[in-house]
């Protein structure tokens, strides 16, 4: 696209006279310099609306921020209203908008995770130390939500590259270093093929397996959605298949729930197992396109996928399904499936109303299968080893295998593959090497920030879908954070509520206002129990999506089980 | 048709209805803030929660489609509690400054707060302070009151079709703003004031001037364009403070243009509040008796050579009185088409918007000819956009390349393109022909040139050939810009036998052949062409006509009289007296009645009822109020050469088109901000 210099975007619509006579007020003018920057960055990439966030990333990556001039130029280039581009950019935490009268942020940014596990391991001290040790003109230190490294707390990110068990020294080293290469996956395409990978997909694509057959295997295994909701996967496939085509598929790799890092783990150890599961699922629902939405906190995984996906394509394995990789931009709410779809469409991540469900009206208005990364990772194993293999595992009448992201006060935090129905106590003692020295087991989060908090006295309950609901909790994405006698439950609850306050999309009244007010009320020396209880109930009952509906779970739990810490 | 139960009442509602609408059908009022039946559903305020059987949580009734066998309960403890909780959340950040709020007394939030007994807050923390935003000269923001319902954003993007408003950031930081605080550039922007449920967006010109209960409210019609938008005029004492829209689905739905709403401050300025007579070259105040005597003498002397031109804001009563008075003189030079449009008064179908404004929603192919609806009739333009949004509309234009609020192909600039289409040589002819309900919207820009009559004939021929006029559909639609015009044509205010039209009158005046010209509110002619004619100006503002006048007879503005107006569709509507004319100014037909007395030929009516009977006698259409039917069809226009002049819209500045808006400081500010680009930036106002 070649443009005459100093083009002026003519979208100030008005009477004829207005258009002729209007001097361009500030912000309307498209600067030739900014326009050529944007054109150079975009090259011949399609000026499609749904790619807006991708292009905002290009500008942010290149210039370290989004200037008003670049936003105006991008709007011009994509034929969008400036207000629209601005609305989208301002929604995501990883974009820094710099208006005409503002100074750009320093060249480097350090994001310090202050979500629960990192907070327990000294995030506040780290924040302070970093601020003291670094020149604020060169480095900006800001707080950030959970970045999926809770087992290596405290975590922070230099740019987007994470530093684990971070100390000011490690951070300084990272600041000086220049990582460029994507780390090779633990198992790349060749290694995966060598162990029989993609045979299942081949069988599907070549008609040696029927779709019904595959759905039956998944159904029989009782595989459930591991993104948090636990919806039976086979049933979802059937529901999507019932809808009139063309159908689409999205993979939820947003993994934002505090304490969750299992998707990262599986992508790290064996990415092709996930990709194969994804392509099989896409084949089952006949989705001609699949969009992988990967959170921006995992740049190394993105680089890895960018290297591995072409190999799959080159082998003709994606012949039935075109693969798109999309990049999140720092918004937990985009893990909610309809918000994720909005984000993939290049918009603000506002959850949609249901009905219609995304299986009926999803991405670009099409029936859409949304599946979590780990859910898909299991497809091959179940299809090949059989449902019985999967259901052969389990404790306390639960069946199957579950991946728990365990962090907090245990000796060996990390992703733990355990039988469904395992208890929190068993996770601590059997799988995670026991409590840290000097810590006494006091309570635990069974399902991240949303899943509520249970006391140690209830640590023998089976951890599985549908079990903890009666106690006002749920297992969700199986993110278990172990708390000890050193942890004050009031602080824990405030930390979690602050996370929801930061991450609320702000669409609906109860969640937007409720999270903010709750934080204030909870910070008081003594809790006003009736008021907090009422506020919690209103949030739970009246919010649009799971974020607002679950945001009060930790508070309610504390009022139920840890009253001594707050009253 | 889903059948469901609402509070034990069984209702059946059309498919596509929401639970909220079903509740309304069942006679249950559901509180709401974000829901608005003319906007898309946002479902974000959560005020409309009700309980639905089998759902563990209350549902937002506005966002839930009604379905068979639903059991809805609106007043269970759970639903009530949830709504009360939401109400309390909304009030948390609200400054509760009701006593000083312009919305006071007409605020949804205040009403609901009272209904829920929540007019104080249990949350004692500091309220969130939000910086107010600049949105231009018309809309003032008080953003701490905003509840993020996004009605304003949805209005701007959906109805007004401009993307200037947006919701930035997220969570508690979310803010409504215009992009980089530029003015909200829409001719319909004021409607967000009515839409905002909490007084976060208020009228900048009207700010703090009155409390709703101090106002006297009068239902009337707007005259700032030819749509006849239904309005309410709010008056305190004798001062018009504001103009608001009234609902009329067929005309303006519930919108009005910014000119209709905000030009009312022009009613206080440059008013003619006493008669004047020019003496020694200067206009001198005079008594009514003196002014009428002078005028009568001149008219009598001129006799049949006298001429009259009628302006754009005139009521039918004064027009019929003028017509009768001129007839008494034997004068046939009278014209209500001051812009020179070659409208044919002999066939009603030739000058009406026959399909009706609401008919736009049925049209499937539309050709605009010489018109810019955004400037000429913004509310109609919104209807076009609504039709566009409904999908599969083919729309194109011949005339000025204007930016509409929807994509529209421009086929060409003027008559040559029209000829191509009319003669079937252009692809759009087939589009029209193939359409079920094709529509031609003809603007005055196409008709006011010297070849206007030929253009009119060509459009008629196109209409007939392309099947635009059929048994159950007449898509031939003339879009007028003058509120008085259709009434004038209905009353036959066009030259009679041997009479001159506007151009002829001006020409004759220049040559001394027309000794007296009577200007009834005519300000948009070129007064420099009146030569040495004796000019009698009757009207309400000291504008172009009054400046040139030799006698001024001060009349009443549309808010100051009971007057009949016929809109572009041929709909007869009543404007009502909301305030009294200033000083010695009088209702217009009465002035003419008094003048006729001086002429010794008193008009045969003494009260409004009698004038109106006279209207019906002249044209029975005046007997039926508020209805619009397509006009009779027949031969009209004059086939001939159309020339090649481009069609230009008659309006170059939407904000100033008549004596009232030209006198309005608010419209002047809009002109400087929107037309001359003097946008104020930052934190002004
Ligand atoms: C607030 C919120 C956040 C969520 N975040 C994630 C997430 O990060 N990753 C994910 O896979 N699912 C997440 N979910 C669940 C998704 O909405 C959806 O149920 C899931 O992606 C479906 O895939 P599955 O059936 O394979 O679990 C979230 C849900 C809510 C309400
Ligand atoms: S509950 Fe919270 S995150 Fe969900 S839609 Fe409402 S405001 Fe957004
Ligand atoms: S300004 Fe008014 S209409 Fe707009 S979002 Fe706020 S409350 Fe709603
Ligand atoms: S990475 Fe810090 S809590 Fe998860
Ligand atoms: S009116 Fe239904 S959510 Fe606002």
mmCIF file with all atom_site columns, N, CA and C in Angstrom, chain A residues 10 13-14 18-19 21 28 82-83 86-87 90-91 330 348 353 503-505 507-509 512 517 524 534 540 542 544, chain B residues 42-46 57 90 92 122-123 125 147 161 163-164 166-172 179 182 374 401 403-404 655 675:
data_model
loop_
_atom_site.group_PDB
_atom_site.id
_atom_site.type_symbol
_atom_site.label_atom_id
_atom_site.label_alt_id
_atom_site.label_comp_id
_atom_site.label_asym_id
_atom_site.label_entity_id
_atom_site.label_seq_id
_atom_site.pdbx_PDB_ins_code
_atom_site.Cartn_x
_atom_site.Cartn_y
_atom_site.Cartn_z
_atom_site.occupancy
_atom_site.B_iso_or_equiv
_atom_site.pdbx_formal_charge
_atom_site.auth_seq_id
_atom_site.auth_comp_id
_atom_site.auth_asym_id
_atom_site.auth_atom_id
_atom_site.pdbx_PDB_model_num
ATOM 1   N N  . UNK A 1 10  ? -10.079 10.548  6.613  1.00 0.00 ? 10  UNK A N  1
ATOM 2   C CA . UNK A 1 10  ? -11.329 11.265  6.418  1.00 0.00 ? 10  UNK A CA 1
ATOM 3   C C  . UNK A 1 10  ? -12.466 10.543  7.088  1.00 0.00 ? 10  UNK A C  1
ATOM 4   N N  . UNK A 1 13  ? -17.055 12.242  9.941  1.00 0.00 ? 13  UNK A N  1
ATOM 5   C CA . UNK A 1 13  ? -18.197 12.355  9.044  1.00 0.00 ? 13  UNK A CA 1
ATOM 6   C C  . UNK A 1 13  ? -19.060 13.521  9.481  1.00 0.00 ? 13  UNK A C  1
ATOM 7   N N  . UNK A 1 14  ? -19.484 14.287  8.555  1.00 0.00 ? 14  UNK A N  1
ATOM 8   C CA . UNK A 1 14  ? -20.345 15.390  8.928  1.00 0.00 ? 14  UNK A CA 1
ATOM 9   C C  . UNK A 1 14  ? -21.082 15.888  7.731  1.00 0.00 ? 14  UNK A C  1
ATOM 10  N N  . UNK A 1 18  ? -18.877 20.549  6.693  1.00 0.00 ? 18  UNK A N  1
ATOM 11  C CA . UNK A 1 18  ? -18.000 20.209  7.798  1.00 0.00 ? 18  UNK A CA 1
ATOM 12  C C  . UNK A 1 18  ? -16.736 19.523  7.306  1.00 0.00 ? 18  UNK A C  1
ATOM 13  N N  . UNK A 1 19  ? -16.943 18.615  6.387  1.00 0.00 ? 19  UNK A N  1
ATOM 14  C CA . UNK A 1 19  ? -15.809 17.826  5.969  1.00 0.00 ? 19  UNK A CA 1
ATOM 15  C C  . UNK A 1 19  ? -14.793 18.696  5.239  1.00 0.00 ? 19  UNK A C  1
ATOM 16  N N  . UNK A 1 21  ? -14.421 21.947  5.617  1.00 0.00 ? 21  UNK A N  1
ATOM 17  C CA . UNK A 1 21  ? -13.863 23.063  6.366  1.00 0.00 ? 21  UNK A CA 1
ATOM 18  C C  . UNK A 1 21  ? -13.099 22.642  7.606  1.00 0.00 ? 21  UNK A C  1
ATOM 19  N N  . UNK A 1 28  ? -6.278  13.531  15.111 1.00 0.00 ? 28  UNK A N  1
ATOM 20  C CA . UNK A 1 28  ? -6.895  13.059  13.887 1.00 0.00 ? 28  UNK A CA 1
ATOM 21  C C  . UNK A 1 28  ? -5.874  12.938  12.768 1.00 0.00 ? 28  UNK A C  1
ATOM 22  N N  . UNK A 1 82  ? -10.360 5.570   15.089 1.00 0.00 ? 82  UNK A N  1
ATOM 23  C CA . UNK A 1 82  ? -9.286  5.711   16.082 1.00 0.00 ? 82  UNK A CA 1
ATOM 24  C C  . UNK A 1 82  ? -9.777  5.320   17.464 1.00 0.00 ? 82  UNK A C  1
ATOM 25  N N  . UNK A 1 83  ? -11.011 5.700   17.766 1.00 0.00 ? 83  UNK A N  1
ATOM 26  C CA . UNK A 1 83  ? -11.545 5.381   19.092 1.00 0.00 ? 83  UNK A CA 1
ATOM 27  C C  . UNK A 1 83  ? -11.558 3.869   19.316 1.00 0.00 ? 83  UNK A C  1
ATOM 28  N N  . UNK A 1 86  ? -8.065  2.586   20.028 1.00 0.00 ? 86  UNK A N  1
ATOM 29  C CA . UNK A 1 86  ? -7.715  3.072   21.346 1.00 0.00 ? 86  UNK A CA 1
ATOM 30  C C  . UNK A 1 86  ? -8.405  2.251   22.437 1.00 0.00 ? 86  UNK A C  1
ATOM 31  N N  . UNK A 1 87  ? -9.684  1.976   22.202 1.00 0.00 ? 87  UNK A N  1
ATOM 32  C CA . UNK A 1 87  ? -10.454 1.156   23.151 1.00 0.00 ? 87  UNK A CA 1
ATOM 33  C C  . UNK A 1 87  ? -9.787  -0.199  23.351 1.00 0.00 ? 87  UNK A C  1
ATOM 34  N N  . UNK A 1 90  ? -6.277  -0.018  25.110 1.00 0.00 ? 90  UNK A N  1
ATOM 35  C CA . UNK A 1 90  ? -6.297  0.353   26.524 1.00 0.00 ? 90  UNK A CA 1
ATOM 36  C C  . UNK A 1 90  ? -6.811  -0.767  27.414 1.00 0.00 ? 90  UNK A C  1
ATOM 37  N N  . UNK A 1 91  ? -7.350  -1.796  26.801 1.00 0.00 ? 91  UNK A N  1
ATOM 38  C CA . UNK A 1 91  ? -7.904  -2.896  27.602 1.00 0.00 ? 91  UNK A CA 1
ATOM 39  C C  . UNK A 1 91  ? -6.818  -3.825  28.132 1.00 0.00 ? 91  UNK A C  1
ATOM 40  N N  . UNK A 1 330 ? -2.064  -9.795  28.084 1.00 0.00 ? 330 UNK A N  1
ATOM 41  C CA . UNK A 1 330 ? -2.120  -9.442  29.495 1.00 0.00 ? 330 UNK A CA 1
ATOM 42  C C  . UNK A 1 330 ? -3.514  -9.146  29.957 1.00 0.00 ? 330 UNK A C  1
ATOM 43  N N  . UNK A 1 348 ? -11.842 -5.880  22.589 1.00 0.00 ? 348 UNK A N  1
ATOM 44  C CA . UNK A 1 348 ? -11.682 -5.919  24.041 1.00 0.00 ? 348 UNK A CA 1
ATOM 45  C C  . UNK A 1 348 ? -12.203 -7.256  24.537 1.00 0.00 ? 348 UNK A C  1
ATOM 46  N N  . UNK A 1 353 ? -22.779 -12.746 26.636 1.00 0.00 ? 353 UNK A N  1
ATOM 47  C CA . UNK A 1 353 ? -23.924 -13.330 27.331 1.00 0.00 ? 353 UNK A CA 1
ATOM 48  C C  . UNK A 1 353 ? -24.245 -14.689 26.760 1.00 0.00 ? 353 UNK A C  1
ATOM 49  N N  . UNK A 1 503 ? -8.196  -7.583  37.352 1.00 0.00 ? 503 UNK A N  1
ATOM 50  C CA . UNK A 1 503 ? -8.483  -8.330  36.131 1.00 0.00 ? 503 UNK A CA 1
ATOM 51  C C  . UNK A 1 503 ? -9.939  -8.267  35.690 1.00 0.00 ? 503 UNK A C  1
ATOM 52  N N  . UNK A 1 504 ? -10.814 -7.676  36.507 1.00 0.00 ? 504 UNK A N  1
ATOM 53  C CA . UNK A 1 504 ? -12.208 -7.536  36.090 1.00 0.00 ? 504 UNK A CA 1
ATOM 54  C C  . UNK A 1 504 ? -12.260 -6.763  34.777 1.00 0.00 ? 504 UNK A C  1
ATOM 55  N N  . UNK A 1 505 ? -13.060 -7.235  33.859 1.00 0.00 ? 505 UNK A N  1
ATOM 56  C CA . UNK A 1 505 ? -13.127 -6.521  32.584 1.00 0.00 ? 505 UNK A CA 1
ATOM 57  C C  . UNK A 1 505 ? -13.879 -5.211  32.747 1.00 0.00 ? 505 UNK A C  1
ATOM 58  N N  . UNK A 1 507 ? -17.093 -4.808  32.701 1.00 0.00 ? 507 UNK A N  1
ATOM 59  C CA . UNK A 1 507 ? -18.343 -4.722  31.951 1.00 0.00 ? 507 UNK A CA 1
ATOM 60  C C  . UNK A 1 507 ? -19.550 -4.605  32.868 1.00 0.00 ? 507 UNK A C  1
ATOM 61  N N  . UNK A 1 508 ? -19.631 -5.467  33.870 1.00 0.00 ? 508 UNK A N  1
ATOM 62  C CA . UNK A 1 508 ? -20.866 -5.478  34.660 1.00 0.00 ? 508 UNK A CA 1
ATOM 63  C C  . UNK A 1 508 ? -20.669 -4.857  36.042 1.00 0.00 ? 508 UNK A C  1
ATOM 64  N N  . UNK A 1 509 ? -21.744 -4.263  36.506 1.00 0.00 ? 509 UNK A N  1
ATOM 65  C CA . UNK A 1 509 ? -21.701 -3.500  37.745 1.00 0.00 ? 509 UNK A CA 1
ATOM 66  C C  . UNK A 1 509 ? -21.197 -4.295  38.953 1.00 0.00 ? 509 UNK A C  1
ATOM 67  N N  . UNK A 1 512 ? -17.391 -5.098  38.616 1.00 0.00 ? 512 UNK A N  1
ATOM 68  C CA . UNK A 1 512 ? -16.547 -3.903  38.491 1.00 0.00 ? 512 UNK A CA 1
ATOM 69  C C  . UNK A 1 512 ? -16.486 -3.147  39.814 1.00 0.00 ? 512 UNK A C  1
ATOM 70  N N  . UNK A 1 517 ? -14.670 -2.392  45.828 1.00 0.00 ? 517 UNK A N  1
ATOM 71  C CA . UNK A 1 517 ? -15.137 -2.074  47.180 1.00 0.00 ? 517 UNK A CA 1
ATOM 72  C C  . UNK A 1 517 ? -14.726 -3.158  48.156 1.00 0.00 ? 517 UNK A C  1
ATOM 73  N N  . UNK A 1 524 ? -9.771  -3.220  56.009 1.00 0.00 ? 524 UNK A N  1
ATOM 74  C CA . UNK A 1 524 ? -9.998  -2.636  57.336 1.00 0.00 ? 524 UNK A CA 1
ATOM 75  C C  . UNK A 1 524 ? -9.551  -3.603  58.430 1.00 0.00 ? 524 UNK A C  1
ATOM 76  N N  . UNK A 1 534 ? -22.979 -9.486  52.233 1.00 0.00 ? 534 UNK A N  1
ATOM 77  C CA . UNK A 1 534 ? -23.988 -9.068  51.259 1.00 0.00 ? 534 UNK A CA 1
ATOM 78  C C  . UNK A 1 534 ? -23.351 -8.699  49.930 1.00 0.00 ? 534 UNK A C  1
ATOM 79  N N  . UNK A 1 540 ? -21.745 -12.668 43.488 1.00 0.00 ? 540 UNK A N  1
ATOM 80  C CA . UNK A 1 540 ? -21.942 -14.047 43.057 1.00 0.00 ? 540 UNK A CA 1
ATOM 81  C C  . UNK A 1 540 ? -23.207 -14.184 42.221 1.00 0.00 ? 540 UNK A C  1
ATOM 82  N N  . UNK A 1 542 ? -25.121 -11.764 40.723 1.00 0.00 ? 542 UNK A N  1
ATOM 83  C CA . UNK A 1 542 ? -25.507 -10.821 39.674 1.00 0.00 ? 542 UNK A CA 1
ATOM 84  C C  . UNK A 1 542 ? -24.455 -10.610 38.590 1.00 0.00 ? 542 UNK A C  1
ATOM 85  N N  . UNK A 1 544 ? -21.914 -11.213 35.370 1.00 0.00 ? 544 UNK A N  1
ATOM 86  C CA . UNK A 1 544 ? -22.126 -11.859 34.074 1.00 0.00 ? 544 UNK A CA 1
ATOM 87  C C  . UNK A 1 544 ? -21.356 -13.168 33.973 1.00 0.00 ? 544 UNK A C  1
ATOM 88  N N  . UNK B 2 42  ? -26.748 -4.822  25.920 1.00 0.00 ? 42  UNK B N  1
ATOM 89  C CA . UNK B 2 42  ? -25.436 -4.887  26.574 1.00 0.00 ? 42  UNK B CA 1
ATOM 90  C C  . UNK B 2 42  ? -25.487 -5.798  27.792 1.00 0.00 ? 42  UNK B C  1
ATOM 91  N N  . UNK B 2 43  ? -26.585 -5.764  28.502 1.00 0.00 ? 43  UNK B N  1
ATOM 92  C CA . UNK B 2 43  ? -26.741 -6.644  29.662 1.00 0.00 ? 43  UNK B CA 1
ATOM 93  C C  . UNK B 2 43  ? -25.688 -6.420  30.723 1.00 0.00 ? 43  UNK B C  1
ATOM 94  N N  . UNK B 2 44  ? -25.260 -5.197  30.901 1.00 0.00 ? 44  UNK B N  1
ATOM 95  C CA . UNK B 2 44  ? -24.136 -4.989  31.816 1.00 0.00 ? 44  UNK B CA 1
ATOM 96  C C  . UNK B 2 44  ? -24.494 -4.364  33.153 1.00 0.00 ? 44  UNK B C  1
ATOM 97  N N  . UNK B 2 45  ? -25.646 -3.703  33.255 1.00 0.00 ? 45  UNK B N  1
ATOM 98  C CA . UNK B 2 45  ? -25.904 -3.020  34.524 1.00 0.00 ? 45  UNK B CA 1
ATOM 99  C C  . UNK B 2 45  ? -26.395 -3.989  35.589 1.00 0.00 ? 45  UNK B C  1
ATOM 100 N N  . UNK B 2 46  ? -27.031 -5.053  35.159 1.00 0.00 ? 46  UNK B N  1
ATOM 101 C CA . UNK B 2 46  ? -27.533 -6.131  36.025 1.00 0.00 ? 46  UNK B CA 1
ATOM 102 C C  . UNK B 2 46  ? -28.677 -5.682  36.928 1.00 0.00 ? 46  UNK B C  1
ATOM 103 N N  . UNK B 2 57  ? -28.977 -19.114 39.586 1.00 0.00 ? 57  UNK B N  1
ATOM 104 C CA . UNK B 2 57  ? -28.709 -17.700 39.810 1.00 0.00 ? 57  UNK B CA 1
ATOM 105 C C  . UNK B 2 57  ? -29.758 -16.874 39.090 1.00 0.00 ? 57  UNK B C  1
ATOM 106 N N  . UNK B 2 90  ? -24.301 0.638   42.348 1.00 0.00 ? 90  UNK B N  1
ATOM 107 C CA . UNK B 2 90  ? -24.354 1.789   41.444 1.00 0.00 ? 90  UNK B CA 1
ATOM 108 C C  . UNK B 2 90  ? -24.277 3.091   42.216 1.00 0.00 ? 90  UNK B C  1
ATOM 109 N N  . UNK B 2 92  ? -22.668 3.467   45.015 1.00 0.00 ? 92  UNK B N  1
ATOM 110 C CA . UNK B 2 92  ? -21.411 3.598   45.751 1.00 0.00 ? 92  UNK B CA 1
ATOM 111 C C  . UNK B 2 92  ? -20.564 4.743   45.223 1.00 0.00 ? 92  UNK B C  1
ATOM 112 N N  . UNK B 2 122 ? -24.141 2.533   52.384 1.00 0.00 ? 122 UNK B N  1
ATOM 113 C CA . UNK B 2 122 ? -23.498 1.959   53.569 1.00 0.00 ? 122 UNK B CA 1
ATOM 114 C C  . UNK B 2 122 ? -21.988 1.917   53.389 1.00 0.00 ? 122 UNK B C  1
ATOM 115 N N  . UNK B 2 123 ? -21.531 2.267   52.201 1.00 0.00 ? 123 UNK B N  1
ATOM 116 C CA . UNK B 2 123 ? -20.099 2.237   51.955 1.00 0.00 ? 123 UNK B CA 1
ATOM 117 C C  . UNK B 2 123 ? -19.534 3.618   52.206 1.00 0.00 ? 123 UNK B C  1
ATOM 118 N N  . UNK B 2 125 ? -16.372 4.616   52.216 1.00 0.00 ? 125 UNK B N  1
ATOM 119 C CA . UNK B 2 125 ? -15.076 4.973   51.643 1.00 0.00 ? 125 UNK B CA 1
ATOM 120 C C  . UNK B 2 125 ? -15.222 6.129   50.670 1.00 0.00 ? 125 UNK B C  1
ATOM 121 N N  . UNK B 2 147 ? -22.383 5.191   35.180 1.00 0.00 ? 147 UNK B N  1
ATOM 122 C CA . UNK B 2 147 ? -22.491 3.805   35.652 1.00 0.00 ? 147 UNK B CA 1
ATOM 123 C C  . UNK B 2 147 ? -22.072 2.812   34.564 1.00 0.00 ? 147 UNK B C  1
ATOM 124 N N  . UNK B 2 161 ? -23.972 6.509   14.143 1.00 0.00 ? 161 UNK B N  1
ATOM 125 C CA . UNK B 2 161 ? -23.026 6.032   13.134 1.00 0.00 ? 161 UNK B CA 1
ATOM 126 C C  . UNK B 2 161 ? -21.689 6.753   13.153 1.00 0.00 ? 161 UNK B C  1
ATOM 127 N N  . UNK B 2 163 ? -17.992 6.916   15.401 1.00 0.00 ? 163 UNK B N  1
ATOM 128 C CA . UNK B 2 163 ? -17.285 6.103   16.385 1.00 0.00 ? 163 UNK B CA 1
ATOM 129 C C  . UNK B 2 163 ? -16.453 6.976   17.293 1.00 0.00 ? 163 UNK B C  1
ATOM 130 N N  . UNK B 2 164 ? -16.998 8.089   17.660 1.00 0.00 ? 164 UNK B N  1
ATOM 131 C CA . UNK B 2 164 ? -16.228 9.013   18.474 1.00 0.00 ? 164 UNK B CA 1
ATOM 132 C C  . UNK B 2 164 ? -16.225 8.651   19.949 1.00 0.00 ? 164 UNK B C  1
ATOM 133 N N  . UNK B 2 166 ? -16.184 6.060   23.159 1.00 0.00 ? 166 UNK B N  1
ATOM 134 C CA . UNK B 2 166 ? -15.706 4.723   23.455 1.00 0.00 ? 166 UNK B CA 1
ATOM 135 C C  . UNK B 2 166 ? -15.550 4.511   24.947 1.00 0.00 ? 166 UNK B C  1
ATOM 136 N N  . UNK B 2 167 ? -15.372 3.252   25.303 1.00 0.00 ? 167 UNK B N  1
ATOM 137 C CA . UNK B 2 167 ? -15.121 2.898   26.686 1.00 0.00 ? 167 UNK B CA 1
ATOM 138 C C  . UNK B 2 167 ? -13.665 2.463   26.762 1.00 0.00 ? 167 UNK B C  1
ATOM 139 N N  . UNK B 2 168 ? -12.879 3.214   27.508 1.00 0.00 ? 168 UNK B N  1
ATOM 140 C CA . UNK B 2 168 ? -11.461 2.906   27.581 1.00 0.00 ? 168 UNK B CA 1
ATOM 141 C C  . UNK B 2 168 ? -11.102 2.189   28.874 1.00 0.00 ? 168 UNK B C  1
ATOM 142 N N  . UNK B 2 169 ? -9.980  1.537   28.848 1.00 0.00 ? 169 UNK B N  1
ATOM 143 C CA . UNK B 2 169 ? -9.447  0.821   30.013 1.00 0.00 ? 169 UNK B CA 1
ATOM 144 C C  . UNK B 2 169 ? -10.423 -0.256  30.464 1.00 0.00 ? 169 UNK B C  1
ATOM 145 N N  . UNK B 2 170 ? -10.151 -0.824  31.629 1.00 0.00 ? 170 UNK B N  1
ATOM 146 C CA . UNK B 2 170 ? -11.027 -1.910  32.057 1.00 0.00 ? 170 UNK B CA 1
ATOM 147 C C  . UNK B 2 170 ? -11.247 -1.836  33.563 1.00 0.00 ? 170 UNK B C  1
ATOM 148 N N  . UNK B 2 171 ? -12.114 -2.698  34.034 1.00 0.00 ? 171 UNK B N  1
ATOM 149 C CA . UNK B 2 171 ? -12.397 -2.751  35.464 1.00 0.00 ? 171 UNK B CA 1
ATOM 150 C C  . UNK B 2 171 ? -12.864 -1.402  35.985 1.00 0.00 ? 171 UNK B C  1
ATOM 151 N N  . UNK B 2 172 ? -12.444 -1.094  37.187 1.00 0.00 ? 172 UNK B N  1
ATOM 152 C CA . UNK B 2 172 ? -12.855 0.167   37.785 1.00 0.00 ? 172 UNK B CA 1
ATOM 153 C C  . UNK B 2 172 ? -12.250 1.369   37.077 1.00 0.00 ? 172 UNK B C  1
ATOM 154 N N  . UNK B 2 179 ? -12.515 9.984   21.685 1.00 0.00 ? 179 UNK B N  1
ATOM 155 C CA . UNK B 2 179 ? -11.126 9.708   21.378 1.00 0.00 ? 179 UNK B CA 1
ATOM 156 C C  . UNK B 2 179 ? -10.306 10.976  21.513 1.00 0.00 ? 179 UNK B C  1
ATOM 157 N N  . UNK B 2 182 ? -11.925 14.760  21.706 1.00 0.00 ? 182 UNK B N  1
ATOM 158 C CA . UNK B 2 182 ? -12.383 15.668  20.667 1.00 0.00 ? 182 UNK B CA 1
ATOM 159 C C  . UNK B 2 182 ? -13.895 15.767  20.780 1.00 0.00 ? 182 UNK B C  1
ATOM 160 N N  . UNK B 2 374 ? -27.716 13.888  5.904  1.00 0.00 ? 374 UNK B N  1
ATOM 161 C CA . UNK B 2 374 ? -27.081 14.165  7.196  1.00 0.00 ? 374 UNK B CA 1
ATOM 162 C C  . UNK B 2 374 ? -27.199 15.626  7.567  1.00 0.00 ? 374 UNK B C  1
ATOM 163 N N  . UNK B 2 401 ? -20.674 14.351  -3.124 1.00 0.00 ? 401 UNK B N  1
ATOM 164 C CA . UNK B 2 401 ? -20.037 13.220  -2.432 1.00 0.00 ? 401 UNK B CA 1
ATOM 165 C C  . UNK B 2 401 ? -20.014 13.536  -0.956 1.00 0.00 ? 401 UNK B C  1
ATOM 166 N N  . UNK B 2 403 ? -20.180 12.297  3.146  1.00 0.00 ? 403 UNK B N  1
ATOM 167 C CA . UNK B 2 403 ? -19.873 11.138  3.958  1.00 0.00 ? 403 UNK B CA 1
ATOM 168 C C  . UNK B 2 403 ? -21.097 10.812  4.805  1.00 0.00 ? 403 UNK B C  1
ATOM 169 N N  . UNK B 2 404 ? -21.701 9.707   4.509  1.00 0.00 ? 404 UNK B N  1
ATOM 170 C CA . UNK B 2 404 ? -22.861 9.306   5.287  1.00 0.00 ? 404 UNK B CA 1
ATOM 171 C C  . UNK B 2 404 ? -22.382 8.438   6.438  1.00 0.00 ? 404 UNK B C  1
ATOM 172 N N  . UNK B 2 655 ? -25.744 23.622  11.098 1.00 0.00 ? 655 UNK B N  1
ATOM 173 C CA . UNK B 2 655 ? -26.091 24.285  12.355 1.00 0.00 ? 655 UNK B CA 1
ATOM 174 C C  . UNK B 2 655 ? -26.796 25.625  12.179 1.00 0.00 ? 655 UNK B C  1
ATOM 175 N N  . UNK B 2 675 ? -17.249 23.172  12.063 1.00 0.00 ? 675 UNK B N  1
ATOM 176 C CA . UNK B 2 675 ? -16.981 23.559  10.693 1.00 0.00 ? 675 UNK B CA 1
ATOM 177 C C  . UNK B 2 675 ? -15.665 24.283  10.528 1.00 0.00 ? 675 UNK B C  1
#
